[in-house]
Amino acid sequence: VLAVDIGVPLSAFGGAVALVAGLAQGFRIMRWLDRSGMRNPLISVFHVGYAWLMIGLLLKGIWLLTVASFADKWIHALTVGGFGTMILAVMARTSPARTAGGTKKMPISYSLISVAACIRVFAPSLLPDAYTAIVAVSGLLWIVAFAIFLGTYILASTEPRTYGRST
């Protein structure tokens, strides 16, 4: 997709490539899904982030091929949904907060990122007159999601470490 975007940006060919890439990612996600991983929020959130990548590619393909208004915010599916979810997922997975009770609050944070992405990607075509409010609400949800992580991480990193010590 990147190579086509560099060579022939915003072209129908690029749309076809994005659609194929999105479908390929969808098949990949289906192969990864199993029930054990989906029960653990620290693992399942990676699947959600990857799904946003697939959604962004599919929307990009649809938009480049048809100029459908519901797909014109495809870049936000990739950035707000995909990047935002993956950044939060990696930080939560590698932070001390995951072993100090932080995992209870993180699913709320993960959900807020996806809600923010859904609003940012799909609401403008449903409520075009409310565009400014849509962007504000989506941005606020994104900020709250990261604030939950930050608050959880700060609390966990300032508490005395009680795990992993040899006595």
XYZ file of C-alpha atoms in Angstrom:
167
model
C 0.000 0.000 0.000
C 2.809 2.385 0.890
C 4.677 1.711 -2.356
C 1.532 2.340 -4.413
C 0.785 5.499 -2.400
C 4.254 6.802 -3.211
C 4.043 5.877 -6.892
C 0.430 6.709 -7.708
C -1.153 8.426 -4.689
C -4.921 8.507 -4.280
C -5.500 6.365 -7.367
C -8.057 3.671 -8.153
C -5.163 1.222 -8.315
C -4.206 2.305 -4.793
C -7.799 1.707 -3.744
C -7.731 -1.816 -5.126
C -4.427 -2.525 -3.385
C -5.785 -1.145 -0.091
C -8.901 -3.328 -0.402
C -6.821 -6.441 -1.032
C -4.526 -5.540 1.886
C -7.529 -4.968 4.155
C -9.066 -8.302 3.211
C -5.719 -10.041 3.737
C -5.485 -8.509 7.208
C -9.030 -9.685 7.925
C -8.067 -13.266 7.079
C -4.977 -12.917 9.244
C -7.039 -11.682 12.194
C -9.450 -14.605 11.841
C -6.543 -17.044 12.070
C -5.291 -15.404 15.272
C -8.561 -15.438 17.158
C -8.876 -18.038 19.845
C -10.901 -17.995 22.980
C -8.015 -18.040 25.447
C -6.438 -14.841 24.079
C -9.748 -13.038 23.840
C -10.398 -13.474 27.572
C -7.284 -11.508 28.495
C -7.682 -7.763 27.858
C -3.905 -7.298 27.648
C -3.870 -9.690 24.674
C -7.253 -9.093 23.034
C -6.620 -5.353 22.710
C -3.872 -6.131 20.184
C -6.502 -7.850 18.030
C -8.724 -4.783 18.308
C -5.872 -2.510 17.230
C -5.105 -4.779 14.320
C -8.801 -4.787 13.374
C -8.622 -0.990 13.140
C -5.759 -1.409 10.667
C -7.980 -3.690 8.593
C -10.938 -1.272 8.824
C -8.737 1.659 7.796
C -7.391 -0.193 4.750
C -10.864 -1.343 3.698
C -12.292 2.160 4.079
C -9.375 3.628 2.150
C -9.992 1.184 -0.678
C -13.716 1.932 -0.727
C -13.110 5.679 -0.650
C -10.524 5.631 -3.450
C -12.707 3.419 -5.637
C -16.137 4.945 -4.978
C -15.660 8.266 -3.120
C -18.303 7.027 -0.642
C -18.707 9.664 2.047
C -18.877 7.101 4.871
C -15.314 6.002 4.030
C -13.621 9.388 3.648
C -12.293 9.421 7.216
C -10.295 6.219 6.654
C -7.097 7.861 7.874
C -8.679 8.271 11.315
C -9.445 4.553 11.458
C -5.721 3.971 10.986
C -4.550 6.701 13.364
C -7.147 7.105 16.129
C -8.189 3.453 16.047
C -5.099 1.557 14.934
C -2.237 3.681 16.215
C -4.056 4.831 19.361
C -5.080 1.312 20.338
C -1.678 -0.215 19.621
C 0.229 2.513 21.466
C -1.992 2.085 24.504
C -1.809 -1.718 24.280
C 1.987 -1.819 24.117
C 2.397 0.677 26.951
C -0.074 -1.207 29.154
C 1.479 -4.572 28.351
C 4.998 -3.458 29.216
C 4.291 -1.183 32.182
C 4.534 -2.170 35.841
C 0.859 -1.192 36.177
C -0.169 -4.508 34.647
C 1.172 -6.363 37.634
C -0.008 -3.872 40.224
C -3.753 -3.931 39.624
C -3.756 -1.684 36.555
C -5.391 -4.295 34.375
C -8.800 -3.586 35.949
C -8.975 -0.046 34.541
C -7.340 -0.641 31.178
C -10.356 -2.267 29.447
C -12.207 1.014 30.031
C -9.335 2.856 28.384
C -9.271 0.417 25.443
C -13.021 0.795 24.964
C -12.805 4.580 24.978
C -10.174 4.523 22.217
C -12.422 2.412 19.995
C -15.475 4.550 20.742
C -13.431 7.661 19.919
C -12.348 6.062 16.646
C -15.902 5.011 15.729
C -17.174 8.518 16.388
C -14.321 10.159 14.459
C -14.584 7.802 11.488
C -18.319 7.258 11.051
C -20.220 10.086 12.763
C -19.244 12.852 10.288
C -21.111 11.137 7.457
C -24.161 10.604 9.690
C -24.188 14.100 11.233
C -22.252 16.415 8.896
C -23.590 19.572 10.556
C -22.121 18.485 13.905
C -18.583 18.022 12.606
C -16.895 20.290 15.168
C -18.714 18.625 18.062
C -17.875 15.183 16.665
C -14.168 15.990 16.529
C -14.311 17.452 20.055
C -16.109 14.441 21.548
C -13.807 11.991 19.814
C -10.740 13.927 20.954
C -12.017 14.136 24.514
C -12.612 10.375 24.652
C -9.122 9.773 23.273
C -7.630 12.056 25.936
C -9.605 10.355 28.724
C -8.443 6.927 27.510
C -4.803 7.970 27.714
C -5.394 9.787 31.021
C -6.714 6.545 32.526
C -3.527 4.808 31.441
C -1.362 7.641 32.721
C -3.116 7.735 36.095
C -2.876 3.974 36.440
C 0.786 3.954 35.433
C 1.767 6.825 37.718
C 0.064 5.196 40.708
C 1.667 1.831 39.973
C 5.129 3.288 39.462
C 5.055 5.273 42.702
C 3.938 2.367 44.916
C 6.602 0.202 46.519
C 7.405 -2.808 44.385
C 6.016 -5.956 46.000
C 6.464 -8.444 43.212
C 9.569 -10.087 41.827
C 11.697 -9.602 44.965
C 13.999 -12.304 46.246
C 14.130 -12.655 49.987
